[in-house]
Amino acid sequence: MTCTKTVIMKKNMILALAALCMWACGQSTEQNETDYTQLSDEERLEIAHEIANSTIIVDGHMDLPLRIYSQTDGNPELTYDFINRQAEGNIDYVRAREGGVDAPFMAIYIPASYQETGGAIGLADTLIMMVEKLASSWPDKIAMAYSPQDIKDNFEKGLLSLPMGIENAAAIEDDLSNLEYFFEKGIRYMTLTHGKDNLVGDSSYDDSETHGGLSDFGKEVVKEMNRLGMIIDVSHITDKTFFDVAEVSKAPIVATHSSVRNFTPGFERNVSDEIIKKIAEKDGLVMITFGGSFLDQAYADANAEIRAHIVRWLEENNLTYRDAEAQEYIRQYSADKKPSVHVSKVAEHIDHVIKLVGIDHVGLGSDFDGVGDTLPEGLKDASMYPNLIAELLKLGYSKEEIEKICSDNFFRVWEKILSVAEEG
């Protein structure tokens, strides 16, 4: 009996010591967790660089293909020098590597004018070839990507991924089968409209309200995108079009490059709190964009006044935006008329979404090469993502939460969209 009691006492002592050890380890872990809010800006930035280099960063929208198109006069046979640092634009291979960006979605942008003139499919094909040429020209540095796994595999190999999305459903013209055509060519999302209403639905930049939301053809487009596993991008559409899409789509929906309307009241191009909640309800994603007019109302107001003046000046002087004289005038006139917007404002938009619907429904969608000189201080090009990460650390976000914002959320949503397609 005494022997049995001794064994039991020993067992209890071991269990007690184990519990004490677990508690102590837990306390140690908690005490060793860094409170990033208490660090200096320099210390946070150093950590931010480490996070950017070790984390996959997906960016939902960049207009690099259009820049290449302009620089090469639309000739897909010419090689654009993407691999070296460039004076123009917001991204090249060097700046992407410096900033830790790993998968910038290449926007195959179709201007609204092609809805009247035709030729949208041809332009899309040309832009796709230009993106593919980057990968074929530097296969040791760049690779195409068509799935979350492709991006992850490329990251492990040290390669920059170039996934693609079409901006403006005018690209498919009036033929539903063109969705599958582009999907087979590597397109993985499509923005339903751009600057004007099209056959699919109504644009937030157009007051015509041609369809009063999503057209009947647009409903078929949404269903076909679900079938293919193509991501539905709800940036650029009206609120009514958005809610029609949300009703029809069985899969999550994504705003690949939109910011929060709470900071820019009345700007329908940004997403309202009601829309953010609906996107989260469908397990989707809002990818915050970086343009100053999307981030700050004072900046948007000043930019609108400048634009109105320049339009009048161009008409009076019989010039276009592309004329050298006009470019110089625009540069001088605009130089000191816009309020400053800082990278911290992007972090505020991200923070707003998180406080509204949680950490799982926000990502990044810069619109680099698509918003001109309106980018905020500290976030002028692809080398500067660590500045944004540092601002998130300053707000108290952990490394794991920042990883969600950078790519984990997007991968989850994309994989869910693919699973919906597989289920049929």
Tab-separated table of C-alpha atoms in Angstrom:
chain	number	residue	atom	x	y	z
A	1	MET	CA	0.000	0.000	0.000
A	2	THR	CA	2.828	2.346	0.918
A	3	CYS	CA	4.534	1.522	-2.353
A	4	THR	CA	1.380	2.351	-4.323
A	5	LYS	CA	1.006	5.703	-2.557
A	6	THR	CA	4.634	6.528	-3.295
A	7	VAL	CA	4.123	5.833	-6.999
A	8	ILE	CA	0.982	7.965	-7.066
A	9	MET	CA	2.760	10.830	-5.267
A	10	LYS	CA	5.629	10.682	-7.739
A	11	LYS	CA	3.223	10.735	-10.647
A	12	ASN	CA	1.422	13.754	-9.192
A	13	MET	CA	4.719	15.556	-8.646
A	14	ILE	CA	5.744	14.895	-12.260
A	15	LEU	CA	2.390	16.165	-13.553
A	16	ALA	CA	2.649	19.249	-11.349
A	17	LEU	CA	6.165	19.980	-12.552
A	18	ALA	CA	5.064	19.502	-16.177
A	19	ALA	CA	2.164	21.886	-15.675
A	20	LEU	CA	4.468	24.428	-14.016
A	21	CYS	CA	6.918	24.118	-16.884
A	22	MET	CA	4.167	24.621	-19.467
A	23	TRP	CA	2.905	27.674	-17.581
A	24	ALA	CA	6.427	29.092	-17.297
A	25	CYS	CA	7.092	28.500	-20.993
A	26	GLY	CA	3.828	30.209	-21.840
A	27	GLN	CA	4.721	33.142	-19.658
A	28	SER	CA	8.162	33.315	-21.238
A	29	THR	CA	6.679	33.265	-24.734
A	30	GLU	CA	4.244	36.025	-23.860
A	31	GLN	CA	6.976	38.118	-22.282
A	32	ASN	CA	9.252	37.599	-25.304
A	33	GLU	CA	6.623	38.737	-27.815
A	34	THR	CA	7.665	42.120	-29.166
A	35	ASP	CA	5.355	45.074	-28.660
A	36	TYR	CA	6.014	46.730	-32.030
A	37	THR	CA	4.176	49.868	-30.985
A	38	GLN	CA	6.913	50.615	-28.445
A	39	LEU	CA	9.789	50.408	-30.926
A	40	SER	CA	11.358	53.306	-32.784
A	41	ASP	CA	10.461	53.938	-36.417
A	42	GLU	CA	13.909	52.689	-37.428
A	43	GLU	CA	13.495	49.446	-35.483
A	44	ARG	CA	10.035	48.833	-36.950
A	45	LEU	CA	11.309	49.450	-40.466
A	46	GLU	CA	14.126	46.938	-39.991
A	47	ILE	CA	11.613	44.313	-38.861
A	48	ALA	CA	9.314	45.278	-41.734
A	49	HIS	CA	12.083	44.558	-44.240
A	50	GLU	CA	12.593	41.138	-42.655
A	51	ILE	CA	8.860	40.396	-42.910
A	52	ALA	CA	8.709	41.585	-46.528
A	53	ASN	CA	11.600	39.310	-47.479
A	54	SER	CA	10.278	36.224	-45.690
A	55	THR	CA	6.587	36.607	-46.557
A	56	ILE	CA	4.866	36.174	-49.912
A	57	ILE	CA	3.435	39.551	-50.928
A	58	VAL	CA	0.607	39.403	-53.463
A	59	ASP	CA	-0.521	42.665	-55.062
A	60	GLY	CA	-3.952	42.519	-56.671
A	61	HIS	CA	-3.424	45.026	-59.489
A	62	MET	CA	-0.609	46.671	-61.427
A	63	ASP	CA	-0.827	48.339	-64.846
A	64	LEU	CA	2.684	47.462	-65.988
A	65	PRO	CA	1.458	45.795	-69.239
A	66	LEU	CA	0.033	49.097	-70.492
A	67	ARG	CA	3.337	50.830	-69.717
A	68	ILE	CA	5.182	48.157	-71.705
A	69	TYR	CA	2.662	48.595	-74.537
A	70	SER	CA	3.353	52.342	-74.615
A	71	GLN	CA	7.128	51.947	-74.432
A	72	THR	CA	7.235	49.366	-77.241
A	73	ASP	CA	4.605	50.993	-79.493
A	74	GLY	CA	2.438	47.933	-79.035
A	75	ASN	CA	4.958	45.520	-80.547
A	76	PRO	CA	5.015	42.269	-78.510
A	77	GLU	CA	8.212	41.175	-80.267
A	78	LEU	CA	10.225	43.946	-78.601
A	79	THR	CA	11.771	43.278	-75.199
A	80	TYR	CA	11.040	45.836	-72.504
A	81	ASP	CA	13.933	46.273	-70.061
A	82	PHE	CA	12.004	45.209	-66.976
A	83	ILE	CA	14.980	43.506	-65.363
A	84	ASN	CA	16.916	46.720	-64.628
A	85	ARG	CA	15.878	49.714	-62.540
A	86	GLN	CA	13.817	52.146	-64.595
A	87	ALA	CA	13.377	55.890	-64.176
A	88	GLU	CA	9.692	55.745	-65.112
A	89	GLY	CA	6.814	53.814	-63.637
A	90	ASN	CA	6.373	52.183	-60.257
A	91	ILE	CA	7.768	48.684	-60.714
A	92	ASP	CA	10.633	46.810	-62.302
A	93	TYR	CA	12.442	43.646	-61.218
A	94	VAL	CA	14.953	45.532	-59.047
A	95	ARG	CA	12.336	47.529	-57.144
A	96	ALA	CA	10.102	44.464	-56.766
A	97	ARG	CA	12.945	42.544	-55.133
A	98	GLU	CA	13.843	45.490	-52.890
A	99	GLY	CA	10.265	45.773	-51.668
A	100	GLY	CA	9.689	42.046	-51.246
A	101	VAL	CA	6.739	41.896	-53.642
A	102	ASP	CA	6.424	38.373	-55.040
A	103	ALA	CA	3.224	38.187	-57.086
A	104	PRO	CA	1.982	41.430	-58.640
A	105	PHE	CA	-1.124	40.744	-60.726
A	106	MET	CA	-0.569	42.096	-64.232
A	107	ALA	CA	-3.651	44.032	-65.373
A	108	ILE	CA	-4.637	43.306	-68.962
A	109	TYR	CA	-6.388	46.660	-69.253
A	110	ILE	CA	-8.943	47.313	-71.994
A	111	PRO	CA	-9.864	51.020	-72.326
A	112	ALA	CA	-13.589	51.709	-72.556
A	113	SER	CA	-13.104	53.149	-76.075
A	114	TYR	CA	-12.620	49.591	-77.364
A	115	GLN	CA	-16.271	48.935	-76.504
A	116	GLU	CA	-17.186	51.157	-79.468
A	117	THR	CA	-14.255	50.619	-81.834
A	118	GLY	CA	-13.805	46.867	-81.427
A	119	GLY	CA	-10.444	45.153	-81.237
A	120	ALA	CA	-10.611	44.425	-77.499
A	121	ILE	CA	-9.654	40.764	-77.861
A	122	GLY	CA	-6.656	41.662	-80.028
A	123	LEU	CA	-5.402	44.197	-77.482
A	124	ALA	CA	-5.833	41.703	-74.645
A	125	ASP	CA	-3.893	39.055	-76.583
A	126	THR	CA	-1.063	41.521	-77.222
A	127	LEU	CA	-0.814	42.541	-73.565
A	128	ILE	CA	-0.805	38.893	-72.472
A	129	MET	CA	2.062	38.184	-74.884
A	130	MET	CA	3.992	41.122	-73.429
A	131	VAL	CA	3.687	39.723	-69.910
A	132	GLU	CA	4.677	36.245	-71.077
A	133	LYS	CA	7.719	37.725	-72.819
A	134	LEU	CA	9.026	38.983	-69.470
A	135	ALA	CA	8.982	35.438	-68.122
A	136	SER	CA	10.506	33.895	-71.250
A	137	SER	CA	13.235	36.559	-71.438
A	138	TRP	CA	14.426	36.032	-67.829
A	139	PRO	CA	13.339	32.501	-66.797
A	140	ASP	CA	15.899	32.443	-63.972
A	141	LYS	CA	14.208	35.436	-62.330
A	142	ILE	CA	10.558	35.592	-63.478
A	143	ALA	CA	7.792	33.019	-63.981
A	144	MET	CA	4.134	33.011	-64.908
A	145	ALA	CA	1.665	31.900	-62.228
A	146	TYR	CA	-1.824	30.468	-62.648
A	147	SER	CA	-2.670	29.216	-59.149
A	148	PRO	CA	-1.841	29.801	-55.494
A	149	GLN	CA	0.498	26.811	-55.614
A	150	ASP	CA	2.360	28.278	-58.604
A	151	ILE	CA	3.059	31.431	-56.606
A	152	LYS	CA	4.207	29.450	-53.572
A	153	ASP	CA	6.457	27.214	-55.696
A	154	ASN	CA	7.955	30.221	-57.487
A	155	PHE	CA	8.599	31.896	-54.141
A	156	GLU	CA	10.545	28.855	-52.933
A	157	LYS	CA	12.625	29.027	-56.129
A	158	GLY	CA	13.302	32.741	-55.679
A	159	LEU	CA	11.255	33.694	-58.753
A	160	LEU	CA	8.999	36.713	-59.206
A	161	SER	CA	5.507	35.495	-60.174
A	162	LEU	CA	3.396	37.281	-62.779
A	163	PRO	CA	-0.249	36.217	-62.479
A	164	MET	CA	-2.691	38.018	-64.793
A	165	GLY	CA	-6.169	39.535	-64.629
A	166	ILE	CA	-8.274	41.310	-67.250
A	167	GLU	CA	-9.460	44.815	-66.359
A	168	ASN	CA	-12.783	45.506	-68.108
A	169	ALA	CA	-15.082	42.735	-69.315
A	170	ALA	CA	-15.252	44.566	-72.640
A	171	ALA	CA	-12.363	42.208	-73.456
A	172	ILE	CA	-14.800	39.334	-73.991
A	173	GLU	CA	-16.988	41.514	-76.243
A	174	ASP	CA	-20.415	39.846	-76.508
A	175	ASP	CA	-19.264	36.223	-76.522
A	176	LEU	CA	-19.423	34.200	-73.313
A	177	SER	CA	-17.035	31.601	-74.721
A	178	ASN	CA	-14.261	34.200	-74.666
A	179	LEU	CA	-14.122	33.815	-70.894
A	180	GLU	CA	-12.843	30.267	-71.283
A	181	TYR	CA	-10.553	31.424	-74.099
A	182	PHE	CA	-8.870	33.902	-71.766
A	183	PHE	CA	-8.864	31.509	-68.825
A	184	GLU	CA	-6.919	29.037	-70.957
A	185	LYS	CA	-4.480	31.842	-71.801
A	186	GLY	CA	-3.770	32.320	-68.105
A	187	ILE	CA	-6.237	35.022	-67.014
A	188	ARG	CA	-7.275	34.408	-63.417
A	189	TYR	CA	-9.548	37.337	-62.634
A	190	MET	CA	-11.675	39.828	-64.527
A	191	THR	CA	-12.739	43.316	-63.453
A	192	LEU	CA	-16.333	43.562	-64.655
A	193	THR	CA	-16.273	47.191	-65.859
A	194	HIS	CA	-13.925	50.151	-66.084
A	195	GLY	CA	-14.619	53.781	-66.973
A	196	LYS	CA	-17.984	53.279	-68.688
A	197	ASP	CA	-20.947	50.951	-68.566
A	198	ASN	CA	-20.426	47.895	-70.758
A	199	LEU	CA	-22.414	44.848	-71.815
A	200	VAL	CA	-21.913	43.238	-68.411
A	201	GLY	CA	-22.972	46.013	-66.050
A	202	ASP	CA	-22.727	49.598	-64.873
A	203	SER	CA	-19.515	51.444	-64.011
A	204	SER	CA	-19.066	53.626	-60.924
A	205	TYR	CA	-17.474	56.279	-63.172
A	206	ASP	CA	-20.516	56.428	-65.492
A	207	ASP	CA	-23.788	58.134	-64.569
A	208	SER	CA	-25.782	56.476	-67.363
A	209	GLU	CA	-26.996	53.465	-65.326
A	210	THR	CA	-27.472	51.612	-68.604
A	211	HIS	CA	-28.650	48.381	-66.983
A	212	GLY	CA	-29.570	49.511	-63.491
A	213	GLY	CA	-26.982	47.053	-62.188
A	214	LEU	CA	-25.809	43.757	-63.662
A	215	SER	CA	-27.207	42.992	-67.133
A	216	ASP	CA	-28.749	39.645	-68.058
A	217	PHE	CA	-25.573	38.939	-70.022
A	218	GLY	CA	-23.587	39.977	-66.944
A	219	LYS	CA	-25.405	37.389	-64.828
A	220	GLU	CA	-24.338	34.706	-67.288
A	221	VAL	CA	-20.779	36.064	-67.150
A	222	VAL	CA	-20.728	35.761	-63.339
A	223	LYS	CA	-22.011	32.175	-63.495
A	224	GLU	CA	-19.429	31.238	-66.132
A	225	MET	CA	-16.642	32.780	-64.064
A	226	ASN	CA	-17.819	30.658	-61.125
A	227	ARG	CA	-17.733	27.570	-63.346
A	228	LEU	CA	-14.210	28.284	-64.552
A	229	GLY	CA	-12.817	29.272	-61.166
A	230	MET	CA	-12.073	32.799	-62.363
A	231	ILE	CA	-11.965	35.461	-59.643
A	232	ILE	CA	-14.725	38.080	-59.953
A	233	ASP	CA	-13.263	41.559	-59.410
A	234	VAL	CA	-15.887	44.031	-58.201
A	235	SER	CA	-13.708	47.148	-58.396
A	236	HIS	CA	-15.106	49.858	-60.711
A	237	ILE	CA	-18.762	48.763	-60.613
A	238	THR	CA	-21.749	50.619	-59.139
A	239	ASP	CA	-23.201	49.607	-55.799
A	240	LYS	CA	-26.292	48.188	-57.496
A	241	THR	CA	-24.123	46.134	-59.841
A	242	PHE	CA	-22.124	44.901	-56.864
A	243	PHE	CA	-25.143	43.632	-54.955
A	244	ASP	CA	-26.443	41.929	-58.090
A	245	VAL	CA	-23.080	40.169	-58.430
A	246	ALA	CA	-23.135	39.168	-54.761
A	247	GLU	CA	-26.588	37.636	-55.238
A	248	VAL	CA	-25.656	35.664	-58.371
A	249	SER	CA	-22.141	34.475	-57.481
A	250	LYS	CA	-21.764	31.205	-55.595
A	251	ALA	CA	-18.069	31.928	-55.030
A	252	PRO	CA	-16.333	34.619	-52.959
A	253	ILE	CA	-15.828	37.980	-54.671
A	254	VAL	CA	-12.817	40.293	-54.560
A	255	ALA	CA	-12.202	44.020	-54.972
A	256	THR	CA	-8.647	43.779	-56.337
A	257	HIS	CA	-7.893	47.516	-56.132
A	258	SER	CA	-10.366	49.562	-54.104
A	259	SER	CA	-10.149	51.548	-50.889
A	260	VAL	CA	-12.644	52.521	-48.184
A	261	ARG	CA	-15.445	54.979	-48.963
A	262	ASN	CA	-15.680	55.963	-45.315
A	263	PHE	CA	-12.637	58.197	-45.932
A	264	THR	CA	-13.940	59.550	-49.271
A	265	PRO	CA	-17.713	60.043	-48.871
A	266	GLY	CA	-19.620	59.954	-52.149
A	267	PHE	CA	-16.784	58.343	-54.125
A	268	GLU	CA	-18.554	55.249	-55.438
A	269	ARG	CA	-15.336	53.848	-56.885
A	270	ASN	CA	-14.334	53.022	-53.297
A	271	VAL	CA	-16.262	50.405	-51.339
A	272	SER	CA	-18.803	51.345	-48.674
A	273	ASP	CA	-18.982	49.686	-45.268
A	274	GLU	CA	-22.123	47.877	-46.429
A	275	ILE	CA	-20.233	46.449	-49.411
A	276	ILE	CA	-17.261	45.488	-47.230
A	277	LYS	CA	-19.610	43.561	-44.940
A	278	LYS	CA	-21.192	41.756	-47.888
A	279	ILE	CA	-17.765	40.855	-49.311
A	280	ALA	CA	-16.809	39.404	-45.911
A	281	GLU	CA	-20.132	37.564	-45.685
A	282	LYS	CA	-19.219	35.834	-48.945
A	283	ASP	CA	-15.710	35.095	-47.582
A	284	GLY	CA	-14.170	37.526	-50.073
A	285	LEU	CA	-11.499	40.196	-49.955
A	286	VAL	CA	-10.983	43.972	-50.219
A	287	MET	CA	-7.489	44.710	-51.563
A	288	ILE	CA	-6.661	48.293	-50.585
A	289	THR	CA	-5.356	50.530	-53.362
A	290	PHE	CA	-2.747	53.262	-52.969
A	291	GLY	CA	-3.760	56.288	-55.097
A	292	GLY	CA	-4.065	59.546	-53.141
A	293	SER	CA	-7.581	60.304	-54.382
A	294	PHE	CA	-8.727	56.916	-53.057
A	295	LEU	CA	-7.191	57.512	-49.651
A	296	ASP	CA	-7.947	61.089	-48.655
A	297	GLN	CA	-10.879	63.411	-49.366
A	298	ALA	CA	-8.839	66.625	-49.277
A	299	TYR	CA	-6.428	65.155	-51.804
A	300	ALA	CA	-9.309	63.995	-54.012
A	301	ASP	CA	-10.897	67.454	-53.945
A	302	ALA	CA	-7.622	69.184	-54.852
A	303	ASN	CA	-6.946	66.675	-57.614
A	304	ALA	CA	-10.419	67.227	-59.086
A	305	GLU	CA	-9.882	71.010	-59.167
A	306	ILE	CA	-6.506	70.606	-60.847
A	307	ARG	CA	-7.948	68.223	-63.420
A	308	ALA	CA	-10.818	70.598	-64.247
A	309	HIS	CA	-8.390	73.469	-64.763
A	310	ILE	CA	-6.095	71.393	-66.966
A	311	VAL	CA	-8.982	70.209	-69.150
A	312	ARG	CA	-9.974	73.847	-69.770
A	313	TRP	CA	-6.350	74.847	-70.418
A	314	LEU	CA	-5.837	72.058	-72.940
A	315	GLU	CA	-8.981	73.066	-74.837
A	316	GLU	CA	-7.974	76.737	-74.872
A	317	ASN	CA	-4.488	75.858	-76.174
A	318	ASN	CA	-5.580	73.101	-78.555
A	319	LEU	CA	-3.295	70.552	-76.879
A	320	THR	CA	-3.627	67.009	-75.531
A	321	TYR	CA	-2.228	65.402	-72.381
A	322	ARG	CA	0.479	63.711	-74.448
A	323	ASP	CA	1.952	66.907	-75.889
A	324	ALA	CA	5.334	67.850	-74.373
A	325	GLU	CA	4.211	71.433	-73.755
A	326	ALA	CA	1.135	70.176	-71.931
A	327	GLN	CA	3.153	67.737	-69.800
A	328	GLU	CA	5.465	70.519	-68.651
A	329	TYR	CA	2.552	72.845	-67.857
A	330	ILE	CA	0.722	70.115	-65.930
A	331	ARG	CA	3.847	69.346	-63.917
A	332	GLN	CA	4.435	72.978	-62.959
A	333	TYR	CA	0.783	73.804	-62.308
A	334	SER	CA	0.184	70.744	-60.132
A	335	ALA	CA	3.447	70.875	-58.201
A	336	ASP	CA	2.283	72.620	-55.022
A	337	LYS	CA	-1.507	72.297	-55.185
A	338	LYS	CA	-2.056	68.844	-53.656
A	339	PRO	CA	-2.030	68.165	-49.914
A	340	SER	CA	0.447	65.570	-48.704
A	341	VAL	CA	-0.788	62.007	-48.227
A	342	HIS	CA	1.372	59.600	-46.255
A	343	VAL	CA	1.707	55.802	-46.421
A	344	SER	CA	0.084	55.713	-42.980
A	345	LYS	CA	-3.214	56.518	-44.697
A	346	VAL	CA	-3.103	53.168	-46.508
A	347	ALA	CA	-2.631	51.481	-43.141
A	348	GLU	CA	-5.677	53.383	-41.842
A	349	HIS	CA	-7.818	51.977	-44.671
A	350	ILE	CA	-6.589	48.459	-43.923
A	351	ASP	CA	-7.275	49.004	-40.228
A	352	HIS	CA	-10.811	50.183	-40.982
A	353	VAL	CA	-11.643	47.005	-42.881
A	354	ILE	CA	-10.198	44.846	-40.103
A	355	LYS	CA	-12.141	46.644	-37.381
A	356	LEU	CA	-15.308	46.297	-39.470
A	357	VAL	CA	-15.123	42.651	-40.591
A	358	GLY	CA	-11.933	41.095	-39.176
A	359	ILE	CA	-8.395	40.344	-40.272
A	360	ASP	CA	-9.369	37.697	-42.865
A	361	HIS	CA	-10.901	39.981	-45.486
A	362	VAL	CA	-8.264	42.530	-46.467
A	363	GLY	CA	-5.265	42.532	-48.811
A	364	LEU	CA	-3.137	44.828	-51.000
A	365	GLY	CA	-3.892	46.130	-54.508
A	366	SER	CA	-1.609	49.079	-55.271
A	367	ASP	CA	-2.723	50.045	-58.802
A	368	PHE	CA	0.940	50.867	-59.466
A	369	ASP	CA	1.450	52.293	-62.973
A	370	GLY	CA	-2.262	53.114	-63.023
A	371	VAL	CA	-2.604	56.187	-60.790
A	372	GLY	CA	0.177	58.427	-62.087
A	373	ASP	CA	1.835	60.758	-59.597
A	374	THR	CA	-0.918	60.482	-56.959
A	375	LEU	CA	0.816	57.880	-54.805
A	376	PRO	CA	1.407	58.700	-51.112
A	377	GLU	CA	4.707	59.648	-49.548
A	378	GLY	CA	6.566	56.510	-48.559
A	379	LEU	CA	4.749	54.335	-51.086
A	380	LYS	CA	5.807	55.666	-54.475
A	381	ASP	CA	6.912	52.370	-55.990
A	382	ALA	CA	7.288	48.629	-55.442
A	383	SER	CA	10.451	49.015	-53.364
A	384	MET	CA	8.464	50.637	-50.556
A	385	TYR	CA	6.154	47.877	-49.281
A	386	PRO	CA	8.236	47.638	-46.062
A	387	ASN	CA	7.131	51.199	-45.236
A	388	LEU	CA	3.515	50.027	-45.250
A	389	ILE	CA	4.349	46.960	-43.176
A	390	ALA	CA	6.111	49.236	-40.669
A	391	GLU	CA	2.937	51.325	-40.376
A	392	LEU	CA	0.915	48.182	-39.665
A	393	LEU	CA	3.414	47.205	-36.961
A	394	LYS	CA	3.003	50.691	-35.525
A	395	LEU	CA	-0.742	50.066	-35.286
A	396	GLY	CA	-0.043	46.916	-33.279
A	397	TYR	CA	-0.513	44.203	-35.896
A	398	SER	CA	1.504	41.026	-35.427
A	399	LYS	CA	3.729	39.313	-37.986
A	400	GLU	CA	1.093	36.582	-38.446
A	401	GLU	CA	-1.645	39.161	-39.074
A	402	ILE	CA	0.550	40.988	-41.590
A	403	GLU	CA	1.194	37.693	-43.400
A	404	LYS	CA	-2.571	37.334	-43.763
A	405	ILE	CA	-2.812	40.812	-45.263
A	406	CYS	CA	0.138	40.209	-47.607
A	407	SER	CA	-1.025	36.910	-49.101
A	408	ASP	CA	-2.623	34.326	-46.821
A	409	ASN	CA	-6.077	35.892	-47.100
A	410	PHE	CA	-5.832	36.045	-50.871
A	411	PHE	CA	-4.707	32.430	-51.137
A	412	ARG	CA	-7.618	31.286	-48.960
A	413	VAL	CA	-10.147	33.162	-51.075
A	414	TRP	CA	-8.640	32.014	-54.385
A	415	GLU	CA	-8.605	28.385	-53.246
A	416	LYS	CA	-12.254	28.686	-52.156
A	417	ILE	CA	-13.155	30.022	-55.612
A	418	LEU	CA	-11.383	27.060	-57.198
A	419	SER	CA	-13.208	24.640	-54.901
A	420	VAL	CA	-16.573	26.145	-55.898
A	421	ALA	CA	-15.635	25.545	-59.560
A	422	GLU	CA	-14.706	21.924	-58.802
A	423	GLU	CA	-17.992	21.342	-57.012
A	424	GLY	CA	-19.862	22.606	-60.100
